[in-house]
XYZ file of C-alpha atoms in Angstrom:
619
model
C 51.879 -43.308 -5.691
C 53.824 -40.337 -3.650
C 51.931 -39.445 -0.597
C 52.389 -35.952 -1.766
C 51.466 -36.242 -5.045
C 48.048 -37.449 -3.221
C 47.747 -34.483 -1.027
C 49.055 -31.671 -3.371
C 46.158 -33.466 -6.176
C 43.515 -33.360 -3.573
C 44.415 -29.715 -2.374
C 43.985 -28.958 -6.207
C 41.180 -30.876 -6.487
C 39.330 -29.302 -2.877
C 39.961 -26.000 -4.812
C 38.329 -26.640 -8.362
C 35.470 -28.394 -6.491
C 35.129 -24.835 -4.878
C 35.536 -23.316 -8.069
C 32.663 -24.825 -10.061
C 30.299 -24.143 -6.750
C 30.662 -20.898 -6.453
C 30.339 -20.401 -10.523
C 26.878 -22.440 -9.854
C 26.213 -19.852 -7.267
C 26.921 -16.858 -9.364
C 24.791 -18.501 -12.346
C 22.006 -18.322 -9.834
C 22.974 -14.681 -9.582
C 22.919 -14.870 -5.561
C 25.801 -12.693 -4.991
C 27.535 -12.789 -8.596
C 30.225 -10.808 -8.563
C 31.517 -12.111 -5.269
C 30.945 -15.726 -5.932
C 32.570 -15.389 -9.600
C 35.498 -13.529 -7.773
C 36.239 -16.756 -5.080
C 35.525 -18.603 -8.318
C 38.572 -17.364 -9.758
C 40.776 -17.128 -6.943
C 40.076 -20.865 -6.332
C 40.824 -22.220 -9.707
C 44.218 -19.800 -9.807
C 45.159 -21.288 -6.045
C 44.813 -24.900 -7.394
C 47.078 -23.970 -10.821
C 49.367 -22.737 -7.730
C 49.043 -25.755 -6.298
C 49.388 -28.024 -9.613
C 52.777 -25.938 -10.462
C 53.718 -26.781 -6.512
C 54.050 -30.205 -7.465
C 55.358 -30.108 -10.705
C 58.307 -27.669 -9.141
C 59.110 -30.639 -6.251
C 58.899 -33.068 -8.860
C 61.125 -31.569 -11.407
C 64.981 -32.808 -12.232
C 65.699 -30.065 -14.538
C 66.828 -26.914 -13.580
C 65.352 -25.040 -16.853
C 61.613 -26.747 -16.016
C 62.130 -25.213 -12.317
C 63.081 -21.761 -14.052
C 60.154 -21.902 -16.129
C 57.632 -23.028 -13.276
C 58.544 -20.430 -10.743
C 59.000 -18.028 -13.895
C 55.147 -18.421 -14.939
C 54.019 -18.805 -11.467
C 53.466 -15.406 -10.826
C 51.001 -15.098 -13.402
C 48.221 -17.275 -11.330
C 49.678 -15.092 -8.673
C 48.535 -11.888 -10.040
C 45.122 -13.657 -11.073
C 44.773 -14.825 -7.335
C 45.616 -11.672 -5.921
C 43.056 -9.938 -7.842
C 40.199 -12.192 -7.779
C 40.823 -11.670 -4.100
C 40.913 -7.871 -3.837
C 37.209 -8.198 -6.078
C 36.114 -10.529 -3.809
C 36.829 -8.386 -0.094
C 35.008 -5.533 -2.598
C 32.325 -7.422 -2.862
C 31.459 -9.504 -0.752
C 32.566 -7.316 2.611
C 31.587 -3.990 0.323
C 34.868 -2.344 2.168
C 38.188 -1.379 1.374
C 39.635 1.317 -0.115
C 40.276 1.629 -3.568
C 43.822 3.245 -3.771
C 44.926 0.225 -1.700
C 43.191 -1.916 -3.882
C 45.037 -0.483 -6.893
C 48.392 -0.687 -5.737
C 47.681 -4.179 -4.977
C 47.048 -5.049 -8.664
C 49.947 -2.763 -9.823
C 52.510 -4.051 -7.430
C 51.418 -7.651 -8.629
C 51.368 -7.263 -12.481
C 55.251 -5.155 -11.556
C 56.025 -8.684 -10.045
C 54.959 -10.425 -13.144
C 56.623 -7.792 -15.256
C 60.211 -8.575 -13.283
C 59.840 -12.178 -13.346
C 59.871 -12.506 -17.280
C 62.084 -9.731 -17.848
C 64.887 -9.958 -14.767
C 66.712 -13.041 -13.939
C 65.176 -16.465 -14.600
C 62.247 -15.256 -12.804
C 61.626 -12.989 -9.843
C 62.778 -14.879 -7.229
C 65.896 -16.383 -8.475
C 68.475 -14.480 -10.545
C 70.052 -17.612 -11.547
C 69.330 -21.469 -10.512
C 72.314 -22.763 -9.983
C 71.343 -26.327 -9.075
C 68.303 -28.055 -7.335
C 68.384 -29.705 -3.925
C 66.840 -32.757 -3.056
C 65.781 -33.148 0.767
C 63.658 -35.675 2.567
C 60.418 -34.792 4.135
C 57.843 -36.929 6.600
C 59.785 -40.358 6.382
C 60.947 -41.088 2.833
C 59.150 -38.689 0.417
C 61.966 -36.573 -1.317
C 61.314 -33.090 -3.595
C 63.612 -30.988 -5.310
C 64.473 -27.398 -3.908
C 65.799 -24.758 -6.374
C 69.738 -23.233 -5.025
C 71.150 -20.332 -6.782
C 71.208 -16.118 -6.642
C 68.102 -14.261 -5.455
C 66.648 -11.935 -7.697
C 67.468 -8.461 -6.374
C 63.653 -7.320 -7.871
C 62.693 -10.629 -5.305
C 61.326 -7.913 -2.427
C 58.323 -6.955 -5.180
C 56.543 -9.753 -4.658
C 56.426 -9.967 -0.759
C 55.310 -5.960 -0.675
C 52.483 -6.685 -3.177
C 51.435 -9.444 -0.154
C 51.804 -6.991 2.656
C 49.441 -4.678 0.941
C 46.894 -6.923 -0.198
C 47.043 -8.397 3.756
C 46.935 -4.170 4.516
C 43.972 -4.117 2.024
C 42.010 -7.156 3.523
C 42.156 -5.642 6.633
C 40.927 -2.198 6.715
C 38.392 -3.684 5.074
C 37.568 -5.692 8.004
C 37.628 -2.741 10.229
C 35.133 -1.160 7.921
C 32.857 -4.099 8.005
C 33.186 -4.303 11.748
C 31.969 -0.774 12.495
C 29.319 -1.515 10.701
C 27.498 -3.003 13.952
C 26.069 -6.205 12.669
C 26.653 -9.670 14.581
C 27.002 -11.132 10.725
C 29.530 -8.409 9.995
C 31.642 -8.936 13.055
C 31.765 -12.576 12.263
C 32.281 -12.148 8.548
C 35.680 -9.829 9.026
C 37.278 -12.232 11.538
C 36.744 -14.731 9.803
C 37.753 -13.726 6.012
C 40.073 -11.389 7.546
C 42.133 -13.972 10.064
C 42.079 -16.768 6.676
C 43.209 -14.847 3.908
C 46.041 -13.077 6.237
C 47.091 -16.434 7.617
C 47.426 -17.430 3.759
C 48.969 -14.263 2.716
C 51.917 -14.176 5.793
C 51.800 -18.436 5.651
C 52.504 -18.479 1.594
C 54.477 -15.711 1.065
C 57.094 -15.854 4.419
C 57.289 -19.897 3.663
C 57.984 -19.483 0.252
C 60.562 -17.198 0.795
C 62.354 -18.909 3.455
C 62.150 -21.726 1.221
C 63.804 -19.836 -1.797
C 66.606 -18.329 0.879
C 67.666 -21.557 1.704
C 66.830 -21.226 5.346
C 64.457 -23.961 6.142
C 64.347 -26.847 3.878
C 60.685 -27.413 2.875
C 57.763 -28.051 -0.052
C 56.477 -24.896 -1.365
C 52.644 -25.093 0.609
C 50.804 -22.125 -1.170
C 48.137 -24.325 -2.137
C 47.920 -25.893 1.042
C 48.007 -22.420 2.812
C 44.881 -21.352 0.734
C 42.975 -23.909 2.444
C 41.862 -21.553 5.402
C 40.024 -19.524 3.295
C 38.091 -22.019 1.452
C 37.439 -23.613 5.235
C 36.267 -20.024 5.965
C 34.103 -19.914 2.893
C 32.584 -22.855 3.895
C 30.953 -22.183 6.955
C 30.094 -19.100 5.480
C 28.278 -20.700 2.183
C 26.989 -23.056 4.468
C 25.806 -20.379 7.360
C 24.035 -18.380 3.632
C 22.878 -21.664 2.830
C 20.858 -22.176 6.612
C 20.182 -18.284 6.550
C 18.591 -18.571 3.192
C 16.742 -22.142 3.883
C 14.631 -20.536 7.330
C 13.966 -17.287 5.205
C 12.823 -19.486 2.295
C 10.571 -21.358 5.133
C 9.575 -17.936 6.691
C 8.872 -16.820 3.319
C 6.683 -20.057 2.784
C 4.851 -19.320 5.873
C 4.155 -15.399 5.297
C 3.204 -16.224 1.923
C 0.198 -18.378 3.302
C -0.763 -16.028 5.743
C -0.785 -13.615 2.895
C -3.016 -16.026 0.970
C -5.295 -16.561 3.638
C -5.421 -13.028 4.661
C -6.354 -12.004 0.794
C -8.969 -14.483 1.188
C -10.067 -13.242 4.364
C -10.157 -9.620 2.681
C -12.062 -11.047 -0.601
C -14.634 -12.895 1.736
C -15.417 -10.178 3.993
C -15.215 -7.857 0.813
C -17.637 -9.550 -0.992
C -19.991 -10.038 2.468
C -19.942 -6.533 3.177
C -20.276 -5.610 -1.468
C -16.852 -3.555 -0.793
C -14.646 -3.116 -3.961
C -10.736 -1.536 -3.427
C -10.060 0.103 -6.400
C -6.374 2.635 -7.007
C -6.796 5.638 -9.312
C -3.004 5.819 -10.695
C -3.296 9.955 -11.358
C 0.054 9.995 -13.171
C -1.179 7.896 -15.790
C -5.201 8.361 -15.445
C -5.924 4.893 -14.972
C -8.757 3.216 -12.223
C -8.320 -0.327 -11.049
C -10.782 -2.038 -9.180
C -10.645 -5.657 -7.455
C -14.387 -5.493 -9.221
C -12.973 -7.315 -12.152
C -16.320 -7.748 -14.134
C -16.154 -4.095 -13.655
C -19.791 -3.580 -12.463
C -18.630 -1.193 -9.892
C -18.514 1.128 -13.122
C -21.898 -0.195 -14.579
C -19.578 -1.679 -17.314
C -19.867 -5.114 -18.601
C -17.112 -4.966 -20.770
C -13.669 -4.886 -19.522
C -11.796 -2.135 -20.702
C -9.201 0.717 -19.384
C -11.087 3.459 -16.998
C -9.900 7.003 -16.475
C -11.368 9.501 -14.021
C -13.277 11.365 -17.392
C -14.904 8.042 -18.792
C -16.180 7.396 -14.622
C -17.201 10.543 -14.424
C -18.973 10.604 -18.094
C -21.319 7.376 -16.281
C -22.087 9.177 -13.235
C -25.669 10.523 -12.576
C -25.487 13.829 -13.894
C -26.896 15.541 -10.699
C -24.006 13.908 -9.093
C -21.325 14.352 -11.351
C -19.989 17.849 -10.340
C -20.203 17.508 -6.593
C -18.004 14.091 -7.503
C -15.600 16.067 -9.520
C -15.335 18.870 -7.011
C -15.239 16.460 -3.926
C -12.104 14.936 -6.115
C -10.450 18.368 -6.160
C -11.086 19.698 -2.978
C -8.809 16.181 -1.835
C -6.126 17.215 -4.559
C -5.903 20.910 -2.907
C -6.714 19.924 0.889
C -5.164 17.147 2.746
C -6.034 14.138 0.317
C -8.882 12.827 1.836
C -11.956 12.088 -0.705
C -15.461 11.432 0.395
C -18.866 11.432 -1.638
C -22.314 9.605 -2.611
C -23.219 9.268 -6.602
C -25.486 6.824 -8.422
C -24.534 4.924 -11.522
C -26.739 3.652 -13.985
C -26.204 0.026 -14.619
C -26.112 -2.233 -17.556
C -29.450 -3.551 -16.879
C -30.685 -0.427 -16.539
C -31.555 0.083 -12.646
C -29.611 3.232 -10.715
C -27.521 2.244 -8.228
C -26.070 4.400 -5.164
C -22.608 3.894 -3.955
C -20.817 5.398 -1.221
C -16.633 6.164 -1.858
C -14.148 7.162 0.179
C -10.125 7.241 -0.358
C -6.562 9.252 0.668
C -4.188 10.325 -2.256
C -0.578 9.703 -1.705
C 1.687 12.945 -2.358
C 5.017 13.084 -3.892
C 7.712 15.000 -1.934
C 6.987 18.217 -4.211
C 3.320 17.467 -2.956
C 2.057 16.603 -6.468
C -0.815 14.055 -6.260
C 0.589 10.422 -7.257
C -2.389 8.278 -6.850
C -5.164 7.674 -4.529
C -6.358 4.752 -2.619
C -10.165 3.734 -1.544
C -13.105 1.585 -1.513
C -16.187 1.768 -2.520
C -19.415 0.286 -1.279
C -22.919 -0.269 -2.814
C -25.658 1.544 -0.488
C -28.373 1.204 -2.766
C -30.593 -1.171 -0.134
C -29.682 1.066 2.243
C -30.562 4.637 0.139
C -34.307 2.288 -0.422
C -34.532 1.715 3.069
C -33.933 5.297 3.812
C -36.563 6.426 1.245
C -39.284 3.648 2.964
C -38.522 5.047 6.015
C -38.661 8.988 4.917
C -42.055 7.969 2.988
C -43.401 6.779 6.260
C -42.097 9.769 8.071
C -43.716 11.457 5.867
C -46.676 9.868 5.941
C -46.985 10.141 9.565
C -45.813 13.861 9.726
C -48.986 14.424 7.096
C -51.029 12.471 9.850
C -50.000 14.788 12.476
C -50.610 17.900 10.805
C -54.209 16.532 10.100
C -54.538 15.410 13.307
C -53.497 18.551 15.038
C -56.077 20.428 12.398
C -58.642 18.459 13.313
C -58.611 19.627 16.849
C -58.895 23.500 15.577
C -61.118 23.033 13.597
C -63.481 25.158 16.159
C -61.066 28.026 15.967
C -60.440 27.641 12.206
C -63.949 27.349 11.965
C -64.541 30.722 13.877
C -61.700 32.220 11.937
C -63.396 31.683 8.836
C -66.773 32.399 9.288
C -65.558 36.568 10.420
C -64.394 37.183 7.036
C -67.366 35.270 5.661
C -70.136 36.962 8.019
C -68.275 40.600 6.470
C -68.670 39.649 3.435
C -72.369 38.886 3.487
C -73.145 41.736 5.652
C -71.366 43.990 3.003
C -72.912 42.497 0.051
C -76.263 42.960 1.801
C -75.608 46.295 2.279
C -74.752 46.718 -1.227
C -78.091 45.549 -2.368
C -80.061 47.697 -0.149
C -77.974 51.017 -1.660
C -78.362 49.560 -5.215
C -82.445 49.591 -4.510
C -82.316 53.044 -4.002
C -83.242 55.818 -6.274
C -80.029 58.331 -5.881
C -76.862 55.583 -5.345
C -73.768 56.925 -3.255
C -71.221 54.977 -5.873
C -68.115 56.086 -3.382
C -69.931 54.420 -0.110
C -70.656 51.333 -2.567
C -66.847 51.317 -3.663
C -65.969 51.718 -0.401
C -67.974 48.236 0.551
C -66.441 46.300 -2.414
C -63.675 47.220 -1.021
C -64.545 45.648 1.906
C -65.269 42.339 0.656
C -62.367 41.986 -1.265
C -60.394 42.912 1.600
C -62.568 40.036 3.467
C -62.117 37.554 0.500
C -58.476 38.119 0.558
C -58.130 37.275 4.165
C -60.467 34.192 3.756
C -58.457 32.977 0.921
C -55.494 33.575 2.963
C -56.414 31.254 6.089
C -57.641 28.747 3.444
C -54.267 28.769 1.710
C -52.411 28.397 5.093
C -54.655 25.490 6.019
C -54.256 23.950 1.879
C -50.443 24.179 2.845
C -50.680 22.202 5.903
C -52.885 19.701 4.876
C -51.310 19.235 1.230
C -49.143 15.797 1.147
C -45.954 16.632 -0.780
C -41.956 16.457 -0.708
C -40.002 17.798 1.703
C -37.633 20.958 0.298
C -34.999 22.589 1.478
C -35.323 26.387 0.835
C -34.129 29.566 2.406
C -36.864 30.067 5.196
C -37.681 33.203 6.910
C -38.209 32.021 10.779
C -39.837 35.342 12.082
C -42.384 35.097 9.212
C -43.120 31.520 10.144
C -43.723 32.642 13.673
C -46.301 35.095 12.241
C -47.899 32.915 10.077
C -48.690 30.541 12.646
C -50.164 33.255 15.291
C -51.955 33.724 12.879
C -53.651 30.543 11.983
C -53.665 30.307 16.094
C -55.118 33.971 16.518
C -58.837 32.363 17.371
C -57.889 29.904 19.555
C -55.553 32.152 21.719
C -58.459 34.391 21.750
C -60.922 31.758 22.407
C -58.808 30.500 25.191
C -57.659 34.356 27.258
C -54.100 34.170 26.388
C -51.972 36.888 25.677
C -49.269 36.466 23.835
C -46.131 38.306 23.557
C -43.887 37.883 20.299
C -40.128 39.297 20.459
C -38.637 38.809 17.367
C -35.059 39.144 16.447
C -35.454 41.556 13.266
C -31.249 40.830 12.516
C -32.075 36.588 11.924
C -30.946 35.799 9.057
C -32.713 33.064 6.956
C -32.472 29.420 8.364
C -32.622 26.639 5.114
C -35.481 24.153 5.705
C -39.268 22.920 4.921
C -41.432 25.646 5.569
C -44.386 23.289 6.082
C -42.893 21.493 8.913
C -41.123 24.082 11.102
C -44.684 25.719 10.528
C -46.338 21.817 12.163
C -43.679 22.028 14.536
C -44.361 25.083 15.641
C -48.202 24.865 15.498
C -47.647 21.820 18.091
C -45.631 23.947 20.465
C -47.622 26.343 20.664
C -50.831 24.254 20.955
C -49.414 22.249 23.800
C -48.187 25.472 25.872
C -51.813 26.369 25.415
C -53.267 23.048 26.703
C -50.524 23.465 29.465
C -52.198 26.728 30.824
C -56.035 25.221 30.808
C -55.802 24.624 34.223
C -54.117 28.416 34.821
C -56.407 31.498 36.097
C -57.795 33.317 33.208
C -55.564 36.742 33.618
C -52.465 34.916 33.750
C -51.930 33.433 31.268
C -49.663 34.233 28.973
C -47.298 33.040 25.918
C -44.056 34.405 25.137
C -42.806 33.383 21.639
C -38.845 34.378 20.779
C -36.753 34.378 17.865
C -32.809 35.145 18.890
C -29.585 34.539 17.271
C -27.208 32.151 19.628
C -23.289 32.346 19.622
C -23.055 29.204 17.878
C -24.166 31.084 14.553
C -27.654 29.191 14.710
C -31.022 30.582 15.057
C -33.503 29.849 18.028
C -36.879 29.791 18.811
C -38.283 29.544 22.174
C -41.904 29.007 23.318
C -42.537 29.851 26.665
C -45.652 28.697 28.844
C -47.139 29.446 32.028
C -48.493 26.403 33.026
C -47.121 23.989 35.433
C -43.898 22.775 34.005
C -42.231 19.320 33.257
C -41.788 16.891 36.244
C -38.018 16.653 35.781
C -38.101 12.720 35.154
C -40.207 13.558 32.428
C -38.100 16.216 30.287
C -36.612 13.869 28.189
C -39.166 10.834 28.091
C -41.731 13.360 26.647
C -39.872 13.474 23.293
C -40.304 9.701 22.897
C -42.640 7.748 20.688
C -45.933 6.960 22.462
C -44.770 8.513 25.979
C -47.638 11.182 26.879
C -49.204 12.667 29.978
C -52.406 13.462 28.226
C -55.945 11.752 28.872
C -56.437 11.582 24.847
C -53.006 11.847 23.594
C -51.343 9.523 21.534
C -47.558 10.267 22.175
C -46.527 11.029 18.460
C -46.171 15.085 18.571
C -43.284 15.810 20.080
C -41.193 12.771 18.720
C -42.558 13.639 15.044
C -41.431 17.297 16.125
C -37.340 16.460 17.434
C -37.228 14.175 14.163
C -38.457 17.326 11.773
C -35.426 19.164 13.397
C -33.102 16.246 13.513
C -33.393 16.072 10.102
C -33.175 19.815 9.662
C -29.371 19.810 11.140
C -31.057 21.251 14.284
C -32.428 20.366 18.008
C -35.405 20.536 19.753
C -35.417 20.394 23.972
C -37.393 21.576 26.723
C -36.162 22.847 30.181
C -38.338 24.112 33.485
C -38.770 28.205 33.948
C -37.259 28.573 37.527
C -40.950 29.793 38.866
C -43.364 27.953 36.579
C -44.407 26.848 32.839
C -42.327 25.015 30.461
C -39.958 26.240 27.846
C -39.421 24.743 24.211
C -36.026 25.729 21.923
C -35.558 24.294 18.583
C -32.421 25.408 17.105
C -31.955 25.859 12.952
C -28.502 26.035 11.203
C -28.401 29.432 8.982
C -28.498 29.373 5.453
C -25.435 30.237 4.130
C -26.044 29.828 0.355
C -24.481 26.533 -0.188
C -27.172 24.507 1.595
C -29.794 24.833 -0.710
């Protein structure tokens, strides 16, 4: 067999083995239009190349006319498929280029069956048989060009014109990929386009005595896509690997999430707002006190919320939708097996670009052990804030006592009096009114210490009401007006009459202050008689708060001690037990307030406790 029938069958062969890869590759759909493109350029350049062969192995002058005749038709298919493919695969070139390409080409066709015998010869007038490598010998067609013959090289010029600004377009696009890309396709299918095209027609002009080599000329760009396919191929293996790799870490970072999730009871859970629908990584859906699985809106959670918590939920939910997206709140849920359960939610909503609310993202936790623990511990704050107040009864009850038994002495020595007037013959009934009136006055202000001292003594839950904090003061002078007495103090009482009303337990600011007051009158025990005095001040400060300060003129603080004195235990006193001031910073703590003492420059003590005001959402 021919040598060159060998090569020109294996240059045919090279390109229909391209062929069916790249139609593999664009069945895969990884790049689909470009692959099909090279596809079809490689199965027209090996029906090029087939015809090649046929043409040098041809004896009759109408089979050459025929071949070169119907070769421009895998021409035209060829140059096409290649203009589709530089479209894209590079995503570059411009169109009008592009066009004129496929016009010029299907113009070439147009000549070739309508002009001459085809487009490059007008007439064949005989064929020419020459020798090539050694002792292979093809036939060469002779005759008169085709004057239409220029069509076909133009159509080449601007395809190579095409392929090329193209390549300047994908060079300016920066990447090292793209740089490499439009040498490489741009240098192969040039070289093919100037290699196939000038040959060929050197060959028809009768100037050099050769085969026709378009086939073999196309091999540059099937080299080219090659190491391309194969440089995709490596590309896409290590981002398959990478992809492997990330896709574990991902796995092992969901399980991560899950385990320290399900350590710390947290569920994620996406409220898609568009479509009203909640979705929870909960999947048995008890994060809803559901046991069913079933679609959840924002209505149906809300309709299973406590109902004391359901409309500071809903507002909390559109305060985010009007502020800056950020959700917070508490709320209990009653669960299928029937016990209330607090969780704790928080979440950001993500905005569209007309700031419409898409959806919002959160987690939720369940607090419940911690809301019991809270409520242990609040009991036994409670318990021991009761035990104070008894405690710190207990030593007045001498002054209480005293207190008492004036209204009580009046009101015997009245009703005494009353009998003696009632034994008389003539009865003054406006002096006996007038001692009634008396008693009752007496009984009233009996019944009044009694119900101050019922208050302080009762054990009951703490509320959070609108307190006036002058009236307080009063209150407690008051239940204090024996002991100061008792004890030579003056007291002095300034009293801001513009406070406002501070929102708190009226019970405890009323221990608190009872304690203050008691221990800036065991502070002055050791003070001469005539001077000592308590100042007691209500003010409002420039952080919109109110203050009370008890003032003392005893001996002050030591400094080291200012701060230990509020701690559990800590006490300077021979009997004390170290629980009054501690019980009194954690009644004000939890009051939104503080509670501090500070050293008068010349001597005694001072005590401020500050309140927040009530501003008629705190209650």
């Amino acid at each position: 067999m021919s040598w060159i029938t060998v090569l020109w069958s294996m240059l045919a062969s090279t390109s229909l083995t391209f062929a069916l890869l790249h139609l593999f590759l664009w069945a895969k759909g990884i790049k689909p239009w470009a692959n099909f493109s090279f596809a079809v350029a490689a199965v027209a350049a090996a029906v090029i190349t087939g015809m090649e062969l046929m043409a040098m192995r041809t004896t009759s002058i109408e089979q050459m006319a025929f071949i070169l005749r119907w070769s421009h038709l895998p021409i035209l298919v060829l140059w096409v498929a290649i203009v589709c493919f530089v479209r894209c695969y590079f995503d570059a070139g411009r169109a009008w280029l592009a066009w004129t390409v496929v016009v010029l080409r299907v113009l070439a066709l147009t000549l070739s069956l309508t002009t001459g015998q085809n487009l490059f010869f007008d007439e064949i007038t005989g064929l020419k048989q020459i020798t090539v490598w050694g002792d292979e010998t093809v036939s060469l067609p002779l005759g008169l060009l085709n004057p239409w013959y220029f069509v076909g090289p133009l159509s080449a010029l601007v395809l190579a014109a095409f392929v090329v600004d193209a390549a300047f377009t994908m060079w300016r696009g920066g990447t090292d990929t793209g740089h490499r890309r439009a040498v490489i396709f741009s240098a192969s299918i040039t070289i093919f386009l100037l290699t196939a095209v000038g040959h060929t027609a050197l060959v028809n002009a009768g100037i050099i005595d050769s085969p026709y080599i378009g086939g073999l000329s196309f091999m540059p760009i099937l080299l080219a896509m090659s190491y391309e396919l194969s440089c995709d191929m490596l590309h896409s293996a290590q981002l398959s690997q990478r992809l492997q790799a990330r896709e574990a870490e991902l796995r092992i970072s969901k399980q991560r999430m899950r385990l320290a999730a399900s350590a710390a009871e947290l569920r994620l859970w996406e409220w898609d707002i568009v479509h009203d629908h909640i979705w929870s990584t909960d999947k048995t859906l008890t994060l809803y006190g559901i046991s069913e699985p079933q679609k959840i809106s924002f209505g149906s959670l809300l309709s299973i919320i406590y109902d004391e918590d359901r409309e500071q939920v809903r507002l909390a939910v559109e305060k985010s939708m009007m502020g800056n997206g950020n959700f917070e709140s508490e709320y209990r849920l009653k669960m299928p097996d029937g016990q209330i359960h607090w969780f704790h939610s928080r979440g950001r909503i993500e905005f569209s670009d007309d700031n419409q609310p898409l959806r919002m993202l959160g987690v939720s936790i369940d607090i419940t052990r911690r809301k019991h623990a809270e409520l242990e511990v609040q009991q036994q704050r409670n318990e021991l804030t009761h035990l104070s107040r008894v405690t710190l009864l207990g030593e007045l009850s001498g002054s209480l006592a005293h207190e008492l038994n004036q209204p009580l002495t009046a009101i015997l020595s009245n009703a005494q009096a009353v009998q003696r007037f009632l034994s008389r013959d003539v009865v003054d009934l406006a002096e006996v009114r007038d001692i009634l009136n008396d008693i009752v006055a007496e009984n009233r202000r009996a019944g009044d210490i009694i119900h101050r001292l019922r208050l302080l003594l009762k054990r009951c839950e703490i509320e959070h009401l609108p307190v006036d904090l002058n009236k307080v003061v009063r209150d407690v002078l008051k239940l204090l007006h024996s002991d100061l007495v008792n004890n030579n103090i003056a007291v002095s009482v300034d009293l801001d009459q513009q406070l406002t009303a501070v929102i708190g337990d009226r019970v405890q600011l009323q221990q608190v202050l009872l304690n203050l007051i008691m221990n800036a009158c065991e502070a002055m025990s050791y003070t001469v008689a005539g001077q000592r005095r308590l100042f007691v001040r209500t003010q409002l400060t420039c952080n919109n708060s109110a203050q009370v300060s008890v003032v003392d003129q005893g001996p002050g603080i030591p400094t080291e001690n200012l701060e230990n004195i509020f701690e559990p235990f800590f006490t300077t006193k021979l009997h004390g037990m170290g629980l009054g001031l501690p019980i009194c910073r954690t009644i004000i703590t939890a009051h939104g307030g503080q509670l501090w003492a500070t050293n008068k420059n010349d001597r005694g003590a001072v005590f401020h406790l500050t309140l927040p005001l009530y501003s008629g959402e705190n209650a």
